[in-house]
Coordinates of C-alpha atoms and ligand atoms in Angstrom, one line a residue:
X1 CA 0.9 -15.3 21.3
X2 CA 3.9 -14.4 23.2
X3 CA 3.1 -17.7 25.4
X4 CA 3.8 -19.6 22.2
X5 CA 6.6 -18.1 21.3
X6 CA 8.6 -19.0 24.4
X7 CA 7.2 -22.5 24.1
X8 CA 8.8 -22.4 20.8
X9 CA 12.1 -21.2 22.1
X10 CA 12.6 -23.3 24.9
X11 CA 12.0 -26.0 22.3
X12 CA 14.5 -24.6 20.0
X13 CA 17.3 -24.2 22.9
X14 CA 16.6 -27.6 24.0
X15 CA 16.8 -29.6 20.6
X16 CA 19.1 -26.9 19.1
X17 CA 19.8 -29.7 16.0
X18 CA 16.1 -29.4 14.9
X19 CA 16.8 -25.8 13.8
X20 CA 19.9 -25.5 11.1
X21 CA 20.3 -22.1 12.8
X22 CA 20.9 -20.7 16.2
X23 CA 18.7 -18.2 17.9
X24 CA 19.6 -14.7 18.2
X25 CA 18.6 -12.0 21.1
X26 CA 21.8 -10.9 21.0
X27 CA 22.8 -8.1 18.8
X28 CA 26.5 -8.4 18.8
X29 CA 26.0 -11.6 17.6
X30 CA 23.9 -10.3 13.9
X31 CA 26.5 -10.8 11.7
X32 CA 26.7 -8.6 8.7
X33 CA 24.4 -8.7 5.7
X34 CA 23.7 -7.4 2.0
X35 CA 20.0 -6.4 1.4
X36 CA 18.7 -6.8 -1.8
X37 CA 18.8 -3.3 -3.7
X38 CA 15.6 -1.9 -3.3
X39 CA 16.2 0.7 -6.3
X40 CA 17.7 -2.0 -8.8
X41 CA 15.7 -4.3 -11.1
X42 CA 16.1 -7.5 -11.7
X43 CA 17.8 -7.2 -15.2
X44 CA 20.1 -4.6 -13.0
X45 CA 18.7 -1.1 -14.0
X46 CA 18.3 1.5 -11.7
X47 CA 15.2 2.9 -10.6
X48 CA 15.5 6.8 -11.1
X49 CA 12.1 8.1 -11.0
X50 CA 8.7 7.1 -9.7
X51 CA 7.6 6.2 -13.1
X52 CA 10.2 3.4 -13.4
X53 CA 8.8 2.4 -9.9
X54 CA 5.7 1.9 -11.0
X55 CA 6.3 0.6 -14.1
X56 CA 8.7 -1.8 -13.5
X57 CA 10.5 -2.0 -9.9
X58 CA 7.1 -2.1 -7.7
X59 CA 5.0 -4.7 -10.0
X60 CA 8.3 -6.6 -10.2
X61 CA 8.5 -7.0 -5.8
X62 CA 5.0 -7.8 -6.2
X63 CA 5.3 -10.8 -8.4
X64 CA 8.1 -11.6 -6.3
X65 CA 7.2 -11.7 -2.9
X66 CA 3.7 -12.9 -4.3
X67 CA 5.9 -15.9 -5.8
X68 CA 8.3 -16.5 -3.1
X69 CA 6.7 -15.5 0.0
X70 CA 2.9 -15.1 0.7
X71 CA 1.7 -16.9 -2.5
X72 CA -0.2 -15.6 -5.1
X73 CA -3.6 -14.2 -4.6
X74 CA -5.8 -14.8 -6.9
X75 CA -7.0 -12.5 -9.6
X76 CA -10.6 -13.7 -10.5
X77 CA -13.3 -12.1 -8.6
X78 CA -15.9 -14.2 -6.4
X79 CA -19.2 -13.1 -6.4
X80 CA -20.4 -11.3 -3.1
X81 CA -23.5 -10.0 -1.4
X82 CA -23.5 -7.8 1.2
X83 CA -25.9 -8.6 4.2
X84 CA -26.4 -5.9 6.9
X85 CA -28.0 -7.3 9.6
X86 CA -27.7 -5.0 12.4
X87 CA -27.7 -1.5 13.6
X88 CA -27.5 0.7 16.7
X89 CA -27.5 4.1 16.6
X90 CA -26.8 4.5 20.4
X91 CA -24.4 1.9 20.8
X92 CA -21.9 2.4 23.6
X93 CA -23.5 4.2 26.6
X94 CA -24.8 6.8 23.2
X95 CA -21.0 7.5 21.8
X96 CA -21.7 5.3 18.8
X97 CA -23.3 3.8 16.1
X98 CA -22.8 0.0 15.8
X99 CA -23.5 -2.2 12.5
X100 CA -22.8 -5.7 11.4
X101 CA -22.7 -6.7 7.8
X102 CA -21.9 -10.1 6.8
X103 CA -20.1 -10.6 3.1
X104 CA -20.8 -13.3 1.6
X105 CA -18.6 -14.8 -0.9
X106 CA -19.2 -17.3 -3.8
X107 CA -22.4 -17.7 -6.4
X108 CA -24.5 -19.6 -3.1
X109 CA -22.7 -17.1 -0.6
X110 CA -20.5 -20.5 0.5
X111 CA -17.9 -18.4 2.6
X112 CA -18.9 -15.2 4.5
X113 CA -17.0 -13.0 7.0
X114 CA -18.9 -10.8 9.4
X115 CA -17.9 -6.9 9.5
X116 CA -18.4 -5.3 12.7
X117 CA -18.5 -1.4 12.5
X118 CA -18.5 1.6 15.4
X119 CA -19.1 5.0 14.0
X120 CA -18.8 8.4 16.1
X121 CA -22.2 9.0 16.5
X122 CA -21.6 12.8 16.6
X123 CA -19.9 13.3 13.4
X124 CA -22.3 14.2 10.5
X125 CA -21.0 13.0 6.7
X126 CA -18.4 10.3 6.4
X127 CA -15.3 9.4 8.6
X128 CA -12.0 8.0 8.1
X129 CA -11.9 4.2 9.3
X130 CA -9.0 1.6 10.8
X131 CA -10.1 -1.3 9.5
X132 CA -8.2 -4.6 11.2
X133 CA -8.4 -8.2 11.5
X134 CA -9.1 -9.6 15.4
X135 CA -7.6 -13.0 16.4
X136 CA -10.6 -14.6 18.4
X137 CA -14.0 -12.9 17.1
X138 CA -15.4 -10.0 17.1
X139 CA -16.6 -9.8 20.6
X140 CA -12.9 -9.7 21.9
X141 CA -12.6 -5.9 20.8
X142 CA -15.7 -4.7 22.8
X143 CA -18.1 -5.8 26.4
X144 CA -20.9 -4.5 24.1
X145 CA -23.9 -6.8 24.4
X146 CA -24.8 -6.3 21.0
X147 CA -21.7 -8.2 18.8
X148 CA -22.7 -11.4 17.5
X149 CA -19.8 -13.9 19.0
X150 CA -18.3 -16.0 16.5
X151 CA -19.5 -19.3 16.0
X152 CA -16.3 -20.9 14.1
X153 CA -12.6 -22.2 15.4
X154 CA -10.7 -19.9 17.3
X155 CA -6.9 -21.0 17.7
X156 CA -6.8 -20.1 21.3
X157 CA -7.6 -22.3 24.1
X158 CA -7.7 -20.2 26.8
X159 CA -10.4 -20.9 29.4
X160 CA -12.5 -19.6 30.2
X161 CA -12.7 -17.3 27.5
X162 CA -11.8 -19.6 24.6
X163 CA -13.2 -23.2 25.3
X164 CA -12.6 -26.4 23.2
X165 CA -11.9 -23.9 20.6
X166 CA -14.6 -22.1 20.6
X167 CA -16.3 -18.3 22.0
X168 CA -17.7 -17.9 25.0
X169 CA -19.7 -15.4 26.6
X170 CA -16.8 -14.2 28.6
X171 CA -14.6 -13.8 25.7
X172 CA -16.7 -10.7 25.0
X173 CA -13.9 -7.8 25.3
X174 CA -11.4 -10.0 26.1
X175 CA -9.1 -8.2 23.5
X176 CA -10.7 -4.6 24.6
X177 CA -7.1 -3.3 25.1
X178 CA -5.8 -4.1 22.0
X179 CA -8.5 -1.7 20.2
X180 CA -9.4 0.9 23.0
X181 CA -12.7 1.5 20.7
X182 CA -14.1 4.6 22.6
X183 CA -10.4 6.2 21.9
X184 CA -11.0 6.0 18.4
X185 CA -14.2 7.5 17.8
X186 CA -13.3 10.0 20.2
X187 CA -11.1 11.0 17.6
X188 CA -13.4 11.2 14.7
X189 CA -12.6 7.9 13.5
X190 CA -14.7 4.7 12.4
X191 CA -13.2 1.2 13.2
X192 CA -14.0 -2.0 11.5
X193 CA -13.1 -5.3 12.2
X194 CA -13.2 -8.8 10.8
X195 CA -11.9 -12.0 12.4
X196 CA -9.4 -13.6 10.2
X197 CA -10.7 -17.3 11.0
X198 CA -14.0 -16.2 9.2
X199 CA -11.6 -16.2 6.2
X200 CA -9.2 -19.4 7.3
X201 CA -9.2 -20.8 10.7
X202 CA -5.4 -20.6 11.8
X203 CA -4.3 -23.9 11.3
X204 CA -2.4 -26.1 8.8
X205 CA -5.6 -28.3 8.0
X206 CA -8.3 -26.1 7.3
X207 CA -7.7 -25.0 3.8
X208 CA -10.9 -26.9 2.7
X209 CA -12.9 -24.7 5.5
X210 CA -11.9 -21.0 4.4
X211 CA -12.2 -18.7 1.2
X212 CA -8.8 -20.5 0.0
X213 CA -11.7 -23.3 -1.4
X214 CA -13.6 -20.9 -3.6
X215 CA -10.2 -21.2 -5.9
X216 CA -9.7 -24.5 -5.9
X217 CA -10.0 -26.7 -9.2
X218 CA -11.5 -29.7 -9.3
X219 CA -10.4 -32.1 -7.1
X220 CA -7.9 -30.0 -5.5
X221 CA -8.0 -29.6 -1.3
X222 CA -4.4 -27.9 -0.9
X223 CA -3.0 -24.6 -2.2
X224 CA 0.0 -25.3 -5.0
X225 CA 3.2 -23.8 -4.1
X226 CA 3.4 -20.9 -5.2
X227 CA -0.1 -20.4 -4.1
X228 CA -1.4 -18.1 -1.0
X229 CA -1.4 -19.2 2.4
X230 CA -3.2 -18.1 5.1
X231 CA -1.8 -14.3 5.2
X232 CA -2.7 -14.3 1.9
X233 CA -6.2 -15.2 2.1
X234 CA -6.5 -12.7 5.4
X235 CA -4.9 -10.2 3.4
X236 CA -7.3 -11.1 0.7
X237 CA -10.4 -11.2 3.2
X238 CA -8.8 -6.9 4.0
X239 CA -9.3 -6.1 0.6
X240 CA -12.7 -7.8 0.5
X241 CA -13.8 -5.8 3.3
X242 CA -12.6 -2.5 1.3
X243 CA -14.9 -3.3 -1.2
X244 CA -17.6 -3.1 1.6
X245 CA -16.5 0.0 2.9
X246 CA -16.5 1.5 -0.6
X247 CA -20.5 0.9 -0.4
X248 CA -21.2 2.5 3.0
X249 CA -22.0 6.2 3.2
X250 CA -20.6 6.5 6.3
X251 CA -16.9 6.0 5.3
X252 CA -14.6 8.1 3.9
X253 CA -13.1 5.6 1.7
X254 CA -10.4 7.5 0.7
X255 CA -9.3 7.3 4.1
X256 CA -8.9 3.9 5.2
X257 CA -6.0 2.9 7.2
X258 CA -5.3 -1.4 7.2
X259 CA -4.0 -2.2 10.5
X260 CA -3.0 -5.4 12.2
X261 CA -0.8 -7.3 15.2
X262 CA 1.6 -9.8 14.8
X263 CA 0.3 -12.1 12.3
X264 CA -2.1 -10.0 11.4
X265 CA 0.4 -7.3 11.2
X266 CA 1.9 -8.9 8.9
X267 CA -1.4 -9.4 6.8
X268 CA -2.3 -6.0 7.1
X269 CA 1.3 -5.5 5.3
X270 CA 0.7 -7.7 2.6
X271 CA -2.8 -5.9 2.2
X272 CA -1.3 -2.3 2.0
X273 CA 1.5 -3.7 -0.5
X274 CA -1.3 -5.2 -3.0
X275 CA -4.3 -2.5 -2.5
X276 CA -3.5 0.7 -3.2
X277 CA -7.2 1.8 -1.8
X278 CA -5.8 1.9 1.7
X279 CA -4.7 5.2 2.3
X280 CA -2.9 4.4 5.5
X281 CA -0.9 1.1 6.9
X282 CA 0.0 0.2 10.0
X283 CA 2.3 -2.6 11.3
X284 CA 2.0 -4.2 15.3
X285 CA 5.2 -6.2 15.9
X286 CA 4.9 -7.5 13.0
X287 CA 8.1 -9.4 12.8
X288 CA 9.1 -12.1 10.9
X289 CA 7.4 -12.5 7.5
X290 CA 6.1 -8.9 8.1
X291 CA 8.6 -5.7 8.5
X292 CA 11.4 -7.4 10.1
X293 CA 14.5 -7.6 7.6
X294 CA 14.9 -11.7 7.2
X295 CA 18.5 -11.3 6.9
X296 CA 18.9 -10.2 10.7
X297 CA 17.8 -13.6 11.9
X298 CA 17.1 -12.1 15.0
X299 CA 14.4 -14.0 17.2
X300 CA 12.3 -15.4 14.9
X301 CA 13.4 -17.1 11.2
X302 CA 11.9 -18.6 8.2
X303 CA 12.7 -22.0 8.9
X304 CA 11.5 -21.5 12.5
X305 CA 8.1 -19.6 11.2
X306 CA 7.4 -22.2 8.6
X307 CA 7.9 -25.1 11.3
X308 CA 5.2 -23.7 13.5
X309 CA 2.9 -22.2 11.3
X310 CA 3.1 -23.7 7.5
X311 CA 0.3 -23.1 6.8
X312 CA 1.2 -19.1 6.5
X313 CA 3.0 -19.2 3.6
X314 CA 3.5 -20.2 0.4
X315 CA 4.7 -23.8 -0.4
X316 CA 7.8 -22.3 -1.9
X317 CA 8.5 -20.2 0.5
X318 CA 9.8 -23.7 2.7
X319 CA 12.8 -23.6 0.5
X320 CA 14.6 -20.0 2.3
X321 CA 14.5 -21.8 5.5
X322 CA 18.1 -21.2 6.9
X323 CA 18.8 -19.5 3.3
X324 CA 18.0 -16.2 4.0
X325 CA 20.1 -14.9 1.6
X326 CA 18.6 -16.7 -1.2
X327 CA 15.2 -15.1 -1.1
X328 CA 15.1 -12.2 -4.0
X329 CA 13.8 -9.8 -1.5
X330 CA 13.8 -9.1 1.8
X331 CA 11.3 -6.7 4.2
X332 CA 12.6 -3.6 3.6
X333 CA 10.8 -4.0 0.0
X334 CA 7.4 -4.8 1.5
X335 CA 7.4 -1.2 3.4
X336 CA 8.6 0.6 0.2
X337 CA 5.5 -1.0 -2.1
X338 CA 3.2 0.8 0.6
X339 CA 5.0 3.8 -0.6
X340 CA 4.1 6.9 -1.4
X341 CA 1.2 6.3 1.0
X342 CA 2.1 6.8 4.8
X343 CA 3.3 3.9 7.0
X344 CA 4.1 3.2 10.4
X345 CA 5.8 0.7 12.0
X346 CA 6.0 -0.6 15.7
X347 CA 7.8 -2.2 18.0
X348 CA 8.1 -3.2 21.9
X349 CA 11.1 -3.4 23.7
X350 CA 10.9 -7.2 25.2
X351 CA 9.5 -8.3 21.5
X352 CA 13.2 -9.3 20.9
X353 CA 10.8 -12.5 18.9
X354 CA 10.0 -9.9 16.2
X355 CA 13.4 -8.3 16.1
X356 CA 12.2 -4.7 16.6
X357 CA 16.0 -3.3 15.5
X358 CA 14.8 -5.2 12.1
X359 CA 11.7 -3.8 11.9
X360 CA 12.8 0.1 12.3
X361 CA 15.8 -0.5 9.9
X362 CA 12.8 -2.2 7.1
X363 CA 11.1 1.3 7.4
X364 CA 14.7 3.0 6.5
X365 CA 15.9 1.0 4.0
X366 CA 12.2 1.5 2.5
X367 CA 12.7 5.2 2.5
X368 CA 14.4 5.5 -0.7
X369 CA 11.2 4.5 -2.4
X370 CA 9.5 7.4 -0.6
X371 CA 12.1 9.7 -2.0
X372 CA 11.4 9.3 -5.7
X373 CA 7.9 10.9 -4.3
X374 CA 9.9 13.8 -2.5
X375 CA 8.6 12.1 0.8
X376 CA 10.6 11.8 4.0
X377 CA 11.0 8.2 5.0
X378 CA 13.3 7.4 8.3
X379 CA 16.9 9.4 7.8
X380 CA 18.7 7.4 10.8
X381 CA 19.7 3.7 10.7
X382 CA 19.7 4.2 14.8
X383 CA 16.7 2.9 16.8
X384 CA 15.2 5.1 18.6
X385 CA 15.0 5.3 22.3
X386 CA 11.9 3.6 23.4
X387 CA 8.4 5.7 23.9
X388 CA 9.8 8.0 21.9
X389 CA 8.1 8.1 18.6
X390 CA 9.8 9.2 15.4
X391 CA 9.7 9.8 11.6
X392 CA 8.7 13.4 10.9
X393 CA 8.2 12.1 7.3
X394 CA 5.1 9.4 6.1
X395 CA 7.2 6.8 7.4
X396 CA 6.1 6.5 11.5
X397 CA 8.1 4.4 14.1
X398 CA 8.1 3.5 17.8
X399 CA 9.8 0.9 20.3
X400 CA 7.1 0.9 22.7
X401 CA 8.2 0.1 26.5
X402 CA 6.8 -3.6 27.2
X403 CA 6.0 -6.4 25.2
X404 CA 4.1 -8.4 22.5
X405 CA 1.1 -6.3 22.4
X406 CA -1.4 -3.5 20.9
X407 CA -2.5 -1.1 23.3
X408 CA -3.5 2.2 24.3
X409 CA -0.1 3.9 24.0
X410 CA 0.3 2.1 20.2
X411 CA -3.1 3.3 18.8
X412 CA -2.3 7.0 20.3
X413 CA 0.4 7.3 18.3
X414 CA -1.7 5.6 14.9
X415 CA -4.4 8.3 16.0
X416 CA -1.6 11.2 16.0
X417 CA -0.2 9.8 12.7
X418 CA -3.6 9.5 11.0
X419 CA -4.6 13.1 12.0
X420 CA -1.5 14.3 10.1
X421 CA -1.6 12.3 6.6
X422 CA -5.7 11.2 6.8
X423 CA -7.0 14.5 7.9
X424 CA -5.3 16.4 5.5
Ligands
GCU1 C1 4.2 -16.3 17.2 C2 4.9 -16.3 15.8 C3 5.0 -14.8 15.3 C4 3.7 -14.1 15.3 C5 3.1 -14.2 16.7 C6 1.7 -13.6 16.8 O1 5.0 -15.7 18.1 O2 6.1 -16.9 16.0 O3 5.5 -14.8 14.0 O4 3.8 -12.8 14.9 O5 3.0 -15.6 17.1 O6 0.9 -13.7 15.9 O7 1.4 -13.2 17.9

């Protein structure tokens, strides 16, 4: 992903004029900003208590950033079937139990996204469970034989793993590192993963291939714009794959934390804001469009992200490029509609793409929500040094040393942060 990003960069650098805006790294060169109040409405009254929160503040950010920045989901339900077609209860050298379920969406099952599951095979009754999209299949989080390898587009070329688009053999674990399964369960808890191109393929053309068609009225092949993008329908696809979870004895439900990288960070963002079921949310250099406070425009910028990727966003969303300031929120306000549920955010220290200053400060400008709950958010606008995690409160945060990635050292510190707010 990173790979991309510097492609983009160099591109940016070299036809500067293309971009209305000049990239930052630098942070002397941020210049300063006003953030949308987080605790005042729209009509201009304060938010004094939770139950003004609710009632008006948080539903009000949700329309918002539903109308300005990811689209709007839909609200009419699809019919779905759930298919379990395989299970192994001495998967992984005996650690685990394995199952796939596809979810079929639509009254002929027209869509469908396969689930795969590990389970600690030595824990009796039900477990708490990360559930996450993956970027090339399932296969990429595991070497295990036994994971059906996707059959559908896959954005990454890379051979020989990825070839003409499509899974190979040899992309089986290719990702391992990014979900260090065995760690988990060693831990007590259940992973589930879906990849997001079951639910759109990641590029600008394939609206008509994912669950976006479901929606569509007659004769319609592109989402209006105001309508949901890609995030959206992943973020969507997260919630759909709740409502399998809810079903499974072997899940604590009431215990499921949404997490993601990257884009998918930023998916599993969107999730946590608009599904209160998950219990737990948890943000992998997220960046732009996911915690990273717009109004930085540090690394990566609207009009940059909606360049190389419009098919992310809403349609309207195109209109902020290089108008930061116009957009009626920014990504502080994202965090706080995860509140009062815990949330942790993460950065690495050569991200400088993602802006990982912005994404610490989204989780303490966010922390006044968390206060009208009498929860501890993030009490220092300071970044932290990096490796050394902080937030005592259910707002997490790190600056990982290294770069755009999810690995070992990240998910310790989810596991750590789940044993205090899950296992309670
Ligand atoms: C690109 C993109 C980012 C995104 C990242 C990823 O770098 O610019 O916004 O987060 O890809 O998904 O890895």
């Amino acid at each position: 992903m990173m790979k991309f990003a510097a492609v983009l960069l160099t591109f940016n650098l070299v036809t500067q004029p293309l971009f209305s805006q000049k990239t930052i790294r630098d942070e002397s060169q941020v210049v300063s900003y006003v953030l949308p109040d987080l605790l005042k409405t729209r009509s201009g009254k304060m938010v004094r208590t939770k139950r003004d929160w609710e009632k008006t503040r948080r539903p009000e950010l949700l329309s918002l950033f539903s109308e300005n920045v990811y689209g709007k989901t839909p609200s009419e339900k699809v019919p779905m079937r759930f298919v379990q077609y395989d299970a192994d209860s001495n998967a992984l050298g005996g650690q685990a139990i394995r199952k796939q379920v596809t979810v079929y969406f639509g009254k002929k099952g027209e869509r469908s996204m396969d689930i795969l599951l590990y389970f600690p095979r030595n824990v009796k009754g039900s477990v708490p469970v990360f559930l996450g999209l993956n970027f090339a299949g399932n296969q990429v989080v595991h070497q295990d034989p036994g994971i059906t390898i996707t059959k559908r587009w896959v954005r990454d070329g890379v051979a020989p793993v990825i070839v003409e688009h499509r899974a190979t053999e040899a992309s089986r674990g290719s990702q391992a590192g990014d979900w260090v399964v065995e760690d988990i369960l060693a831990r007590g808890y259940g992973l589930a993963t879906v990849f997001c191109g079951d639910l759109q393929p990641d590029r600008p053309d394939s609206f008509n291939e994912g669950v976006h068609s479901l929606f569509f009225k007659e004769g319609q092949n592109m989402p209006q714009s105001d309508e949901w993008g890609a995030i959206g329908a992943w973020a969507w696809g997260l919630s759909r794959a709740m409502d399998y979870l809810e079903t499974d004895k072997m899940v604590d439900a009431t215990k499921v934390a949404v997490i993601g990288h990257s884009r998918l960070g930023k998916a599993a963002l969107w999730a946590g804001a608009q599904d209160q079921r998950f219990a737990m949310v948890v943000s992998n250099n997220s960046g732009e469009g996911g915690a990273a406070i717009t109004r930085r425009k540090f690394g990566e910028t609207i009009e940059i992200i909606n360049k190389a990727f419009p098919h992310w966003f809403s349609g309207n969303y195109k209109q902020f490029g290089g108008r930061e300031d116009a957009l009626p929120v920014d990504y502080h306000e994202l965090i706080a509609l995860i509140a009062p549920r815990p949330v942790y955010i993460a950065s690495a220290s050569e991200d400088w793409w993602a802006d990982p200053k912005g994404e610490y400060l989204s989780g303490y400008y966010a922390s006044p929500a968390y206060a009208l709950y009498g929860s501890e958010g993030l009490s220092t606008p300071e970044l932290p040094e990096t490796n050394r995690p902080t937030g005592a409160g259910k707002i997490g945060y790190h600056l990982r040393k290294g770069g755009h990635t999810m690995n070992r050292y990240d998910w310790q510190q989810y596991l750590h942060f789940a044993d205090k707010w899950l296992r309670r």
